[in-house]
Amino acid sequence: MFSRSATRVLKNSTLGARRSMATAPQKVPMSIHEPNKYINYQRIEDNLAVVRKRLNRPLTLSEKIIYGHLDNAAEQDIQRGVSYLQLRPDRVVCQDATAQMALLQFMSAGIPEVAVPSSVHCDHLILGENGAESDLVRAKDVNKEVYDFLATTCAKYNLGFWGPGSGIIHQIVIENYAFPGALIIGTDSHTPNGGGLGAAAIGVGGADAVDVMAGIPWELKCPKAIGIKLTGRLNGWTSPKDIILEVAGILTVKGGTGAIVEYFGPGVESVSATGMGTVCNMGAEIGATTSVFPFTESMHRYLVSTSRPEIAEASRQFAHNLRADEGAKYDEVIEINLSELEPRINGPFTPDLMTPLAKFKDTAKEKDWPQDISACLIGSCTNSSYEDMTRAASLAKEALDAGLKVKSGFIVTPGSEQIRATTERDGLLEIFRQAGGNVLANACGPCIGQWARHDVKKGERNTIITSYNRNFTGRNDGNPATHGFVASPEIVTAMAFGGSTNFNPITDTLTTPSGKPFKFTPPNGSELPARGFDAGENTYQAPPANRDQVSIKVNPESQRLQLLQPFKPWDGKDIENVPILIKVKGKCTTDHISMAGPWLKYRGHLDNISNNMLIGATNIENGEANKVRNQVTGEFDAVPATARYYKAHNIPWIVIGDENYGEGSSREHAAMSVRFLGGAAVLVKSFARIHETNLKKQGLLPLTFNNPKDYDRINPEDKLSILGLKELTPGKPLTLRVTKPSGEHFDIVVDHTFNENQIGWFHAGSALNKIAKANH
């Protein structure tokens, strides 16, 4: 299972690192955009003094950051994998698609302004099609209503606003907001990108963001700690992306669930800060709560280069709390020798199917993957740093100089306006254009399905290779027959010139127009621009000094935005004899539950977005998507239509699911739509962390089979009852009664992870209802 470069070590392993004592630096602004908000390293120092006395053991880096942000360090129960921690994050960040619902919920809470520094980033709603300039103009026109709502809401409630064209949220955060030791929550699953600067940056649903913006402690189940020990040095073709591709192959898409992945060891020093961000970003694909690196000099260099020298120096002074203690114990340790690590290509259809590049050609033939590569795409939040772009451009220029052009479609997505402006100034984007590339807007674009693709028909088998982070079925172009693979930007760029899965850029040659053989040399690049970063166009809107005059308008007839109505509280009764809306077969990500792509335009309108609920999930009854039997009429219909029928007739319903249900994006619409259309519970073999919390936040019952084999005992036509809700108690299972059409029934045990506070959400009808009640 493991490559020669990786070794899985015994669990409960310990680490040696030096610990020293020092006082925390004082009065360092958190960012240039918030000069009057300061980094609170002293809180971490004080909290850890309390925690050390209580636990009397060495701490991992992730424990230092998380426990350093405890709301009440003296009284908080602290048990990895057991306790629910009450935390005080430093910052909230939201992307525009999830921000709509988050801000609509915040408005409903009746609070005058956000309690912590917060920002909104316009990156998800820009469709990639013709090129940066025209795509951005169209996005500003098509999404004007939403952008105006976000801009005015941010101004009203004291949030920073990054307009369309600014760049992708995670790149903006690492350039402006992340700092070593920070605790950041973001309404996007790839928020962990901030771990590249030593922050514990965690993806959450919008309701969690509302809690923090409202000044309420944020709740997180105390994470376990997985240690990744890096030895050796990156060299040649191997890039930071290959580290996380290797880890994903080892841990799989759910191996990191409930844990923070923490990197350490001498190999860390050979990885740039932005390279560490790449590793942490894609750590979301193994289900990890987040990933984090210890403070290194590369972080110091990056902070200085992005106009934050004060933070760089403060971090260096506070470094004793920005690395693990000597003897810190991990729940599991994996060792990777970077000197032996070779490039990987992961996929298709799942980011944990790892194939070494050396074996990719043969594996592709064996698996009958489409041979011709129709498109190669580089950039995105995962891999669009200056280092990424210079290394990819070195390969493109070498091929251009030999007279070659790309054979596959070649798309480049800059991660931010700063990256775009700097790479444009330094001639890198022009190299890509000359090679045949198309530069898209500074936005998510094809990575999240915002790709108006015209070269391949839907249903046509084809291969694409990207430097993105996620490659679920239909993820990038909406075509379930597209075989999506993930690799480093260097490998993706080289493969664009080869045009085939049969091409290995390290060993194989291409024929130039003159007939001579051409072979790539290893890529080379610069960690940081020698001339410094060019900030480009200023797209940031700071909150106004006088916010009283700002008005927010939502047109009642709008198809994009809709004010929220509270969900009904629990009626005090058990759920009895309700139908199964759908019994899902196999993988069911949040893309299956609430698709992105063309549906992104409805993210601020709960009624409209609910029309995509579970339309991508496979119904076990017929093996089809979006076709379920109405258990009242006996007729087959679309999933949302069937749910609406039940809702109109006051019939609650339940979803049955498989393993790691809800993996992928943090989008809470995948929970809100289920609640809005009358769902009562979701019963599965296991949940992805964020989705389980999102379901709880909306007043639903996320339940798991005590015995996973019971999944097979339930048929789509059965009626279900959930018994014992009046005695809903932390740690106490519930009873599921399964009634067959014949009238026979049997009981099975189902588990939940509710704590006392979360039970209050269920009773109130949602977490938002509980907040609103406390503020009125």
XYZ file of N, CA and C in Angstrom, residues 450-677:
684
model
N -17.255 25.836 -12.453
C -17.598 27.065 -13.175
C -16.788 27.123 -14.468
N -17.137 26.223 -15.364
C -16.407 26.055 -16.616
C -17.414 25.827 -17.738
N -17.535 26.795 -18.608
C -18.409 26.645 -19.778
C -17.591 25.937 -20.859
N -17.624 24.643 -20.822
C -16.781 23.839 -21.694
C -17.514 23.485 -22.983
N -16.857 23.670 -24.116
C -17.509 23.452 -25.409
C -16.833 22.386 -26.261
N -15.672 21.879 -25.812
C -14.922 20.959 -26.663
C -15.343 19.505 -26.508
N -16.105 19.198 -25.464
C -16.512 17.815 -25.197
C -18.010 17.795 -24.882
N -18.722 16.868 -25.482
C -20.147 16.739 -25.205
C -20.377 15.992 -23.898
N -21.470 16.313 -23.225
C -21.785 15.625 -21.984
C -22.010 14.141 -22.265
N -21.357 13.306 -21.471
C -21.433 11.863 -21.667
C -20.268 11.308 -22.456
N -19.461 12.190 -23.046
C -18.302 11.753 -23.831
C -17.124 11.469 -22.904
N -16.558 10.264 -23.016
C -15.416 9.899 -22.192
C -14.196 10.712 -22.595
N -13.536 11.284 -21.621
C -12.322 12.046 -21.902
C -11.512 12.168 -20.621
N -10.259 12.558 -20.777
C -9.350 12.721 -19.642
C -8.934 14.170 -19.512
N -8.958 14.672 -18.281
C -8.367 15.972 -17.985
C -7.411 15.791 -16.804
N -6.371 16.614 -16.771
C -5.445 16.612 -15.634
C -5.350 18.039 -15.117
N -5.521 18.195 -13.809
C -5.516 19.528 -13.216
C -4.544 19.583 -12.038
N -4.207 20.802 -11.653
C -3.434 20.978 -10.417
C -4.357 21.375 -9.279
N -5.638 21.018 -9.410
C -6.635 21.382 -8.408
C -6.556 20.431 -7.209
N -7.616 20.393 -6.424
C -7.604 19.578 -5.213
C -8.664 18.485 -5.198
N -9.643 18.590 -6.066
C -10.806 17.698 -5.962
C -11.210 17.246 -7.342
N -11.603 15.980 -7.466
C -11.893 15.431 -8.795
C -13.046 14.439 -8.769
N -14.069 14.740 -7.961
C -15.234 13.868 -7.929
C -15.907 13.828 -9.301
N -16.737 12.848 -9.506
C -17.455 12.689 -10.777
C -18.196 13.970 -11.145
N -17.923 14.476 -12.349
C -18.605 15.671 -12.845
C -18.194 16.962 -12.170
N -17.207 16.911 -11.316
C -16.835 18.074 -10.497
C -16.452 19.294 -11.339
N -15.612 19.112 -12.325
C -15.048 20.258 -13.042
C -15.902 20.766 -14.193
N -16.534 19.853 -14.922
C -17.267 20.277 -16.121
C -18.705 19.766 -16.185
N -19.173 19.119 -15.124
C -20.544 18.608 -15.122
C -20.740 17.350 -15.944
N -19.657 16.815 -16.496
C -19.744 15.619 -17.339
C -19.316 14.400 -16.522
N -20.234 13.488 -16.227
C -19.871 12.321 -15.424
C -18.889 11.383 -16.102
N -18.669 11.563 -17.402
C -17.734 10.701 -18.129
C -16.328 11.283 -18.199
N -16.142 12.474 -17.674
C -14.809 13.073 -17.648
C -13.976 12.430 -16.552
N -12.829 11.884 -16.933
C -11.902 11.274 -15.989
C -10.941 12.360 -15.503
N -11.170 12.851 -14.300
C -10.369 13.935 -13.772
C -9.222 13.425 -12.917
N -8.019 13.889 -13.214
C -6.828 13.514 -12.455
C -6.210 14.765 -11.841
N -5.544 14.576 -10.702
C -4.928 15.683 -9.977
C -3.421 15.440 -9.886
N -2.637 16.472 -10.187
C -1.179 16.372 -10.130
C -0.608 17.745 -9.816
N 0.705 17.847 -9.798
C 1.351 19.137 -9.575
C 1.219 19.986 -10.831
N 1.336 21.324 -10.720
C 1.263 22.170 -11.922
C 2.396 21.884 -12.902
N 3.536 21.432 -12.402
C 4.640 21.100 -13.290
C 4.286 19.903 -14.173
N 3.756 18.858 -13.555
C 3.378 17.657 -14.312
C 2.240 17.979 -15.271
N 1.264 18.761 -14.806
C 0.123 19.112 -15.661
C 0.604 19.887 -16.885
N 1.485 20.843 -16.687
C 1.997 21.639 -17.807
C 2.750 20.767 -18.812
N 3.610 19.904 -18.317
C 4.360 19.024 -19.215
C 3.433 18.081 -19.977
N 2.400 17.569 -19.272
C 1.459 16.650 -19.929
C 0.660 17.349 -21.028
N 0.477 18.670 -20.897
C -0.243 19.413 -21.933
C 0.518 19.356 -23.257
N 1.840 19.311 -23.201
C 2.639 19.207 -24.425
C 2.665 17.774 -24.944
N 2.574 16.803 -24.055
C 2.529 15.405 -24.481
C 1.166 15.021 -25.011
N 0.090 15.514 -24.353
C -1.267 15.303 -24.837
C -1.830 13.924 -24.647
N -1.122 13.061 -23.922
C -1.561 11.672 -23.813
C -1.159 11.088 -22.462
N -1.949 10.157 -21.987
C -1.598 9.444 -20.755
C -0.398 8.527 -20.979
N -0.027 8.342 -22.222
C 1.137 7.500 -22.537
C 2.463 8.246 -22.352
N 2.380 9.538 -22.113
C 3.596 10.366 -22.046
C 4.063 10.523 -20.606
N 5.331 10.201 -20.383
C 5.974 10.450 -19.088
C 7.011 11.550 -19.305
N 6.759 12.770 -18.814
C 7.664 13.888 -19.121
C 9.062 13.744 -18.536
N 9.239 12.858 -17.570
C 10.562 12.679 -16.980
C 11.443 11.798 -17.855
N 10.835 10.804 -18.487
C 11.627 9.821 -19.238
C 11.442 9.873 -20.747
N 10.302 10.372 -21.221
C 9.984 10.278 -22.652
C 10.380 11.543 -23.400
N 10.476 11.404 -24.719
C 10.807 12.536 -25.583
C 9.629 12.876 -26.492
N 9.616 14.102 -26.977
C 8.649 14.573 -27.965
C 9.412 14.947 -29.228
N 8.737 14.912 -30.342
C 9.378 15.261 -31.611
C 9.068 16.707 -31.954
N 10.092 17.498 -32.194
C 9.922 18.912 -32.517
C 9.582 19.073 -33.996
N 9.122 20.257 -34.411
C 8.813 20.478 -35.840
C 10.002 20.201 -36.757
N 11.222 20.339 -36.242
C 12.407 20.068 -37.072
C 12.749 18.587 -37.136
N 11.963 17.779 -36.359
C 12.206 16.344 -36.360
C 13.145 15.874 -35.281
N 13.694 16.794 -34.507
C 14.615 16.421 -33.448
C 13.849 15.996 -32.187
N 14.421 15.078 -31.414
C 13.776 14.686 -30.159
C 13.967 15.774 -29.094
N 12.946 15.958 -28.282
C 12.999 16.947 -27.195
C 12.635 16.262 -25.885
N 13.420 16.516 -24.867
C 13.141 15.974 -23.550
C 13.195 17.110 -22.530
N 12.183 17.161 -21.681
C 12.147 18.186 -20.645
C 13.294 17.994 -19.651
N 13.838 19.103 -19.177
C 14.723 19.059 -18.011
C 13.881 19.367 -16.793
N 14.324 19.026 -15.587
C 13.508 19.282 -14.396
C 13.140 20.753 -14.277
N 11.952 21.047 -13.778
C 11.506 22.438 -13.663
C 12.342 23.209 -12.651
N 12.375 24.513 -12.854
C 13.030 25.379 -11.879
C 12.198 26.639 -11.711
N 12.306 27.256 -10.559
C 11.511 28.448 -10.311
C 12.003 29.202 -9.101
N 11.269 30.239 -8.749
C 11.636 31.108 -7.636
C 10.558 31.040 -6.559
N 11.005 30.888 -5.331
C 10.064 30.859 -4.212
C 9.272 32.159 -4.117
N 9.946 33.286 -4.336
C 9.339 34.608 -4.244
C 9.867 35.478 -5.382
N 9.109 36.481 -5.810
C 9.570 37.327 -6.918
C 10.735 38.225 -6.495
N 11.776 38.250 -7.302
C 12.965 39.038 -6.981
C 12.645 40.528 -6.904
N 11.668 40.972 -7.680
C 11.284 42.386 -7.698
C 10.124 42.680 -6.763
N 9.777 41.722 -5.930
C 8.653 41.915 -5.021
C 7.330 41.683 -5.718
N 6.254 41.609 -4.927
C 4.921 41.401 -5.489
C 4.337 42.710 -6.005
N 3.614 42.598 -7.102
C 2.825 43.710 -7.633
C 1.387 43.478 -7.183
N 0.841 44.409 -6.390
C -0.504 44.214 -5.825
C -1.588 44.269 -6.888
N -1.308 44.902 -8.029
C -2.318 44.988 -9.073
C -3.435 45.942 -8.718
N -4.610 45.695 -9.274
C -5.765 46.565 -9.044
C -6.295 46.374 -7.627
N -6.631 47.470 -6.974
C -7.187 47.404 -5.615
C -8.676 47.080 -5.678
N -9.057 45.915 -5.211
C -10.460 45.484 -5.263
C -11.046 45.308 -3.864
N -10.365 45.851 -2.852
C -10.809 45.689 -1.458
C -11.670 46.872 -1.024
N -12.791 46.573 -0.373
C -13.679 47.592 0.195
C -13.671 47.466 1.705
N -13.130 48.453 2.377
C -13.142 48.457 3.837
C -14.509 48.919 4.336
N -14.918 48.501 5.531
C -16.184 48.987 6.083
C -16.121 50.498 6.277
N -17.210 51.217 6.004
C -17.202 52.676 6.182
C -17.170 53.062 7.665
N -16.707 54.270 7.924
C -16.656 54.757 9.305
C -18.065 54.895 9.885
N -18.992 55.365 9.054
C -20.386 55.511 9.494
C -21.244 54.463 8.792
N -21.612 53.436 9.515
C -22.367 52.336 8.922
C -23.880 52.486 9.097
N -24.299 53.492 9.846
C -25.732 53.667 10.119
C -26.536 53.977 8.863
N -25.875 54.635 7.897
C -26.602 55.053 6.699
C -26.670 53.964 5.631
N -26.009 52.852 5.860
C -26.003 51.774 4.863
C -27.315 51.002 4.935
N -27.956 50.829 3.797
C -29.207 50.065 3.752
C -29.029 48.817 2.910
N -29.705 47.751 3.316
C -29.646 46.469 2.607
C -31.042 46.168 2.073
N -31.119 45.903 0.786
C -32.412 45.620 0.185
C -32.397 44.240 -0.472
N -33.441 43.474 -0.215
C -33.631 42.188 -0.868
C -35.005 42.213 -1.525
N -35.042 42.161 -2.822
C -36.292 42.183 -3.573
C -37.080 40.904 -3.306
N -38.322 41.008 -2.821
C -39.123 39.803 -2.563
C -39.321 38.926 -3.796
N -39.195 39.515 -4.993
C -39.377 38.761 -6.234
C -38.065 38.188 -6.772
N -36.979 38.432 -6.059
C -35.676 37.987 -6.526
C -35.603 36.476 -6.647
N -34.928 36.026 -7.700
C -34.663 34.587 -7.862
C -33.282 34.210 -7.336
N -32.501 35.183 -6.874
C -31.142 34.945 -6.385
C -31.035 35.029 -4.860
N -31.861 35.861 -4.258
C -31.781 36.104 -2.817
C -33.154 35.969 -2.178
N -33.165 35.448 -0.962
C -34.435 35.237 -0.261
C -34.173 35.317 1.249
N -34.901 36.208 1.907
C -34.778 36.298 3.357
C -35.240 34.990 3.988
N -34.619 34.628 5.090
C -34.895 33.339 5.719
C -36.040 33.412 6.714
N -36.795 32.353 6.754
C -37.817 32.169 7.788
C -37.338 31.086 8.746
N -37.563 31.252 10.041
C -37.054 30.253 10.997
C -37.684 28.878 10.780
N -36.884 27.839 10.985
C -37.429 26.488 10.971
C -38.233 26.252 12.253
N -39.223 25.378 12.157
C -40.069 25.101 13.321
C -39.290 24.335 14.387
N -39.546 24.638 15.657
C -38.912 23.875 16.737
C -39.402 22.430 16.752
N -38.666 21.584 17.436
C -39.086 20.189 17.622
C -40.434 20.161 18.321
N -41.301 19.267 17.888
C -42.659 19.207 18.448
C -42.760 18.372 19.712
N -41.638 17.863 20.195
C -41.652 17.102 21.441
C -42.023 15.645 21.283
N -42.149 15.169 20.045
C -42.599 13.795 19.801
C -41.533 12.992 19.058
N -41.663 11.664 19.151
C -40.837 10.796 18.326
C -41.250 10.927 16.860
N -40.360 10.526 15.978
C -40.668 10.506 14.546
C -41.174 9.112 14.218
N -42.400 8.996 13.716
C -43.028 7.673 13.580
C -43.559 7.421 12.177
N -43.232 6.241 11.670
C -43.757 5.723 10.411
C -43.633 6.707 9.253
N -42.410 7.160 9.011
C -42.170 8.100 7.916
C -41.443 7.384 6.790
N -41.599 7.867 5.571
C -40.970 7.198 4.425
C -39.486 7.525 4.294
N -38.827 6.703 3.516
C -37.441 6.953 3.108
C -37.502 7.719 1.792
N -36.972 8.929 1.770
C -36.963 9.688 0.517
C -36.076 8.994 -0.501
N -34.862 8.618 -0.061
C -33.922 7.925 -0.933
C -32.957 7.125 -0.079
N -32.665 5.916 -0.511
C -31.580 5.143 0.065
C -30.422 5.256 -0.913
N -29.407 5.982 -0.505
C -28.296 6.306 -1.389
C -27.325 5.137 -1.466
N -26.891 4.851 -2.681
C -25.910 3.797 -2.913
C -24.547 4.420 -3.183
N -23.547 4.014 -2.419
C -22.163 4.421 -2.685
C -21.845 5.844 -2.287
N -20.794 6.388 -2.917
C -20.274 7.716 -2.562
C -21.343 8.783 -2.713
N -21.454 9.619 -1.684
C -22.407 10.733 -1.741
C -21.748 11.951 -1.100
N -21.136 12.765 -1.948
C -20.464 13.966 -1.481
C -21.450 15.127 -1.434
N -20.986 16.272 -0.953
C -21.874 17.438 -0.982
C -22.140 17.880 -2.415
N -21.301 17.490 -3.367
C -21.610 17.746 -4.770
C -22.815 16.926 -5.223
N -22.952 15.727 -4.688
C -24.125 14.909 -5.006
C -25.380 15.461 -4.326
N -25.210 16.012 -3.128
C -26.359 16.477 -2.341
C -26.809 17.860 -2.785
N -25.876 18.741 -3.098
C -26.213 20.103 -3.527
C -25.149 20.562 -4.513
N -25.402 20.300 -5.784
C -24.406 20.554 -6.828
C -24.024 22.029 -6.898
N -22.809 22.267 -7.396
C -22.339 23.643 -7.616
C -22.610 23.987 -9.078
N -21.588 24.432 -9.808
C -21.769 24.765 -11.219
C -22.902 25.757 -11.431
N -23.852 25.446 -12.301
C -24.934 26.399 -12.609
C -25.843 26.698 -11.424
N -25.790 25.854 -10.387
C -26.648 26.077 -9.214
C -26.081 27.121 -8.265
N -24.839 27.521 -8.486
C -24.236 28.513 -7.592
C -25.036 29.813 -7.547
N -25.728 30.130 -8.641
C -26.469 31.399 -8.673
C -27.635 31.425 -7.684
N -28.011 30.270 -7.142
C -29.133 30.227 -6.198
C -28.693 30.079 -4.743
N -27.390 30.261 -4.480
C -26.905 30.018 -3.124
C -27.505 30.965 -2.070
N -28.078 32.067 -2.502
C -28.725 32.975 -1.553
C -30.232 32.827 -1.518
N -30.763 31.793 -2.187
C -32.215 31.596 -2.285
C -32.523 30.144 -1.924
N -32.916 29.929 -0.684
C -33.051 28.562 -0.190
C -34.093 27.759 -0.953
N -35.193 28.380 -1.314
C -36.231 27.654 -2.041
C -35.710 27.176 -3.387
N -35.056 28.058 -4.129
C -34.567 27.678 -5.457
C -33.419 26.682 -5.399
N -32.462 26.887 -4.478
C -31.326 25.973 -4.404
C -31.782 24.579 -3.987
N -32.908 24.497 -3.306
C -33.407 23.190 -2.858
C -33.883 22.318 -4.012
N -34.041 22.914 -5.185
C -34.428 22.121 -6.355
C -33.286 21.257 -6.879
N -32.090 21.377 -6.270
C -31.003 20.473 -6.676
C -30.667 19.463 -5.578
N -31.502 19.386 -4.550
C -31.211 18.509 -3.416
C -31.140 17.041 -3.829
N -29.972 16.450 -3.625
C -29.736 15.024 -3.830
C -29.974 14.552 -5.263
N -29.926 15.479 -6.226
C -30.177 15.042 -7.607
C -28.997 14.284 -8.192
N -27.836 14.338 -7.527
C -26.686 13.586 -8.012
C -26.482 12.261 -7.315
N -27.284 11.973 -6.291
C -27.127 10.737 -5.531
C -27.744 9.555 -6.279
N -27.120 8.397 -6.158
C -27.622 7.192 -6.825
C -28.635 6.476 -5.938
N -29.823 6.255 -6.463
C -30.888 5.559 -5.756
C -30.642 4.054 -5.839
N -30.519 3.411 -4.692
C -30.209 1.977 -4.675
C -31.330 1.147 -5.290
N -32.535 1.683 -5.315
C -33.677 0.922 -5.836
C -33.578 0.677 -7.335
N -33.050 1.659 -8.084
C -33.013 1.519 -9.534
C -31.657 1.849 -10.151
N -30.680 2.220 -9.311
C -29.359 2.550 -9.819
C -29.302 3.850 -10.587
N -30.330 4.681 -10.465
C -30.395 5.937 -11.207
C -30.293 7.124 -10.263
N -29.911 8.245 -10.837
C -29.862 9.487 -10.083
C -31.125 10.295 -10.334
N -31.570 10.986 -9.291
C -32.721 11.889 -9.370
C -33.999 11.202 -9.860
N -34.198 9.975 -9.409
C -35.433 9.256 -9.744
C -35.776 8.338 -8.581
N -36.746 8.758 -7.770
C -37.135 7.986 -6.593
C -38.644 7.748 -6.607
N -39.036 6.704 -5.907
C -40.453 6.358 -5.853
C -41.143 7.151 -4.738
N -42.233 7.797 -5.081
C -43.093 8.430 -4.082
C -43.846 7.321 -3.360
N -43.593 7.164 -2.062
C -44.160 6.032 -1.322
C -45.654 6.191 -1.049
N -46.209 7.352 -1.370
C -47.649 7.558 -1.230
C -48.361 7.245 -2.542
N -47.869 7.793 -3.649
C -48.534 7.608 -4.943
C -48.025 6.396 -5.708
N -46.817 5.946 -5.363
C -46.219 4.833 -6.086
C -45.525 5.249 -7.365
N -45.581 6.541 -7.711
C -44.982 7.033 -8.942
C -43.521 7.453 -8.719
N -42.706 7.329 -9.772
C -41.334 7.812 -9.709
C -41.293 9.284 -10.115
N -40.431 10.046 -9.432
C -40.282 11.462 -9.746
C -38.888 11.905 -9.303
N -38.553 13.159 -9.580
C -37.277 13.715 -9.144
C -37.232 13.757 -7.618
N -36.041 13.721 -7.067
C -35.900 13.722 -5.602
C -36.509 14.977 -4.977
N -36.159 16.197 -5.451
C -36.754 17.383 -4.829
C -38.275 17.430 -4.976
N -38.778 17.006 -6.119
C -40.228 17.030 -6.334
C -40.931 16.080 -5.366
N -40.349 14.914 -5.143
C -40.923 13.957 -4.209
C -40.884 14.512 -2.785
N -39.776 15.144 -2.433
C -39.679 15.751 -1.109
C -40.718 16.852 -0.937
N -40.931 17.650 -1.969
C -41.925 18.718 -1.886
C -43.338 18.148 -1.736
N -43.587 17.025 -2.372
C -44.899 16.365 -2.201
C -45.097 15.978 -0.731
N -44.083 15.327 -0.156
C -44.198 14.934 1.250
C -44.389 16.157 2.142
N -43.630 17.216 1.869
C -43.734 18.421 2.693
C -45.133 19.018 2.603
N -45.699 19.068 1.393
C -47.048 19.630 1.206
C -48.105 18.827 1.945
N -47.820 17.544 2.182
C -48.775 16.676 2.884
C -48.355 16.426 4.333
N -47.418 17.277 4.837
C -46.973 17.197 6.236
C -46.424 15.814 6.604
N -45.648 15.250 5.683
C -45.041 13.935 5.915
C -43.519 14.112 6.038
N -42.968 13.985 7.222
C -41.504 14.034 7.335
C -40.885 12.835 6.619
N -39.614 12.925 6.303
C -38.943 11.836 5.599
C -37.502 11.728 6.068
N -36.860 10.602 5.677
C -35.504 10.290 6.131
C -34.657 9.887 4.930
N -33.375 10.237 4.970
C -32.401 9.810 3.961
C -31.530 8.714 4.572
N -31.263 7.671 3.801
C -30.343 6.612 4.200
C -29.102 6.721 3.318
N -27.912 6.695 3.948
C -26.685 6.861 3.185
C -25.614 5.865 3.565
N -24.497 5.947 2.855
C -23.403 4.978 2.976
C -22.256 5.569 3.803
N -21.018 5.221 3.459
C -19.838 5.669 4.200
C -19.439 7.105 3.842
N -18.892 7.819 4.833
C -18.317 9.156 4.655
C -19.288 10.084 3.944
N -20.541 9.974 4.297
C -21.608 10.753 3.688
C -21.350 12.245 3.888
N -21.436 13.020 2.793
C -21.259 14.464 2.895
C -19.822 14.918 2.820
N -18.916 14.076 2.319
C -17.524 14.518 2.171
C -17.466 15.603 1.108
N -16.372 16.371 1.149
C -16.190 17.402 0.136
C -16.394 18.790 0.686
N -17.157 19.588 -0.037
C -17.322 21.004 0.277
C -17.997 21.220 1.623
N -17.794 22.446 2.155
C -18.421 22.810 3.433
C -19.847 23.308 3.243
N -20.342 23.346 2.018
C -21.616 24.012 1.725
C -22.752 23.513 2.614
N -23.336 24.424 3.373
C -24.406 24.056 4.301
C -25.751 23.916 3.602
N -25.811 24.340 2.325
C -27.047 24.143 1.571
C -27.393 22.660 1.488
N -26.369 21.812 1.545
C -26.604 20.368 1.520
C -27.337 19.905 2.766
N -27.311 20.709 3.818
C -28.094 20.414 5.028
C -29.367 21.247 5.055
N -29.269 22.525 4.693
C -30.429 23.421 4.763
C -31.551 22.977 3.835
N -31.201 22.501 2.638
C -32.235 22.060 1.701
C -32.974 20.842 2.226
N -32.250 19.938 2.861
C -32.888 18.755 3.455
C -33.897 19.192 4.513
N -33.509 20.146 5.347
C -34.416 20.660 6.385
C -35.579 21.428 5.770
N -35.277 22.271 4.784
C -36.294 23.110 4.160
C -37.381 22.280 3.480
N -36.999 21.166 2.873
C -37.969 20.334 2.158
C -38.599 19.254 3.040
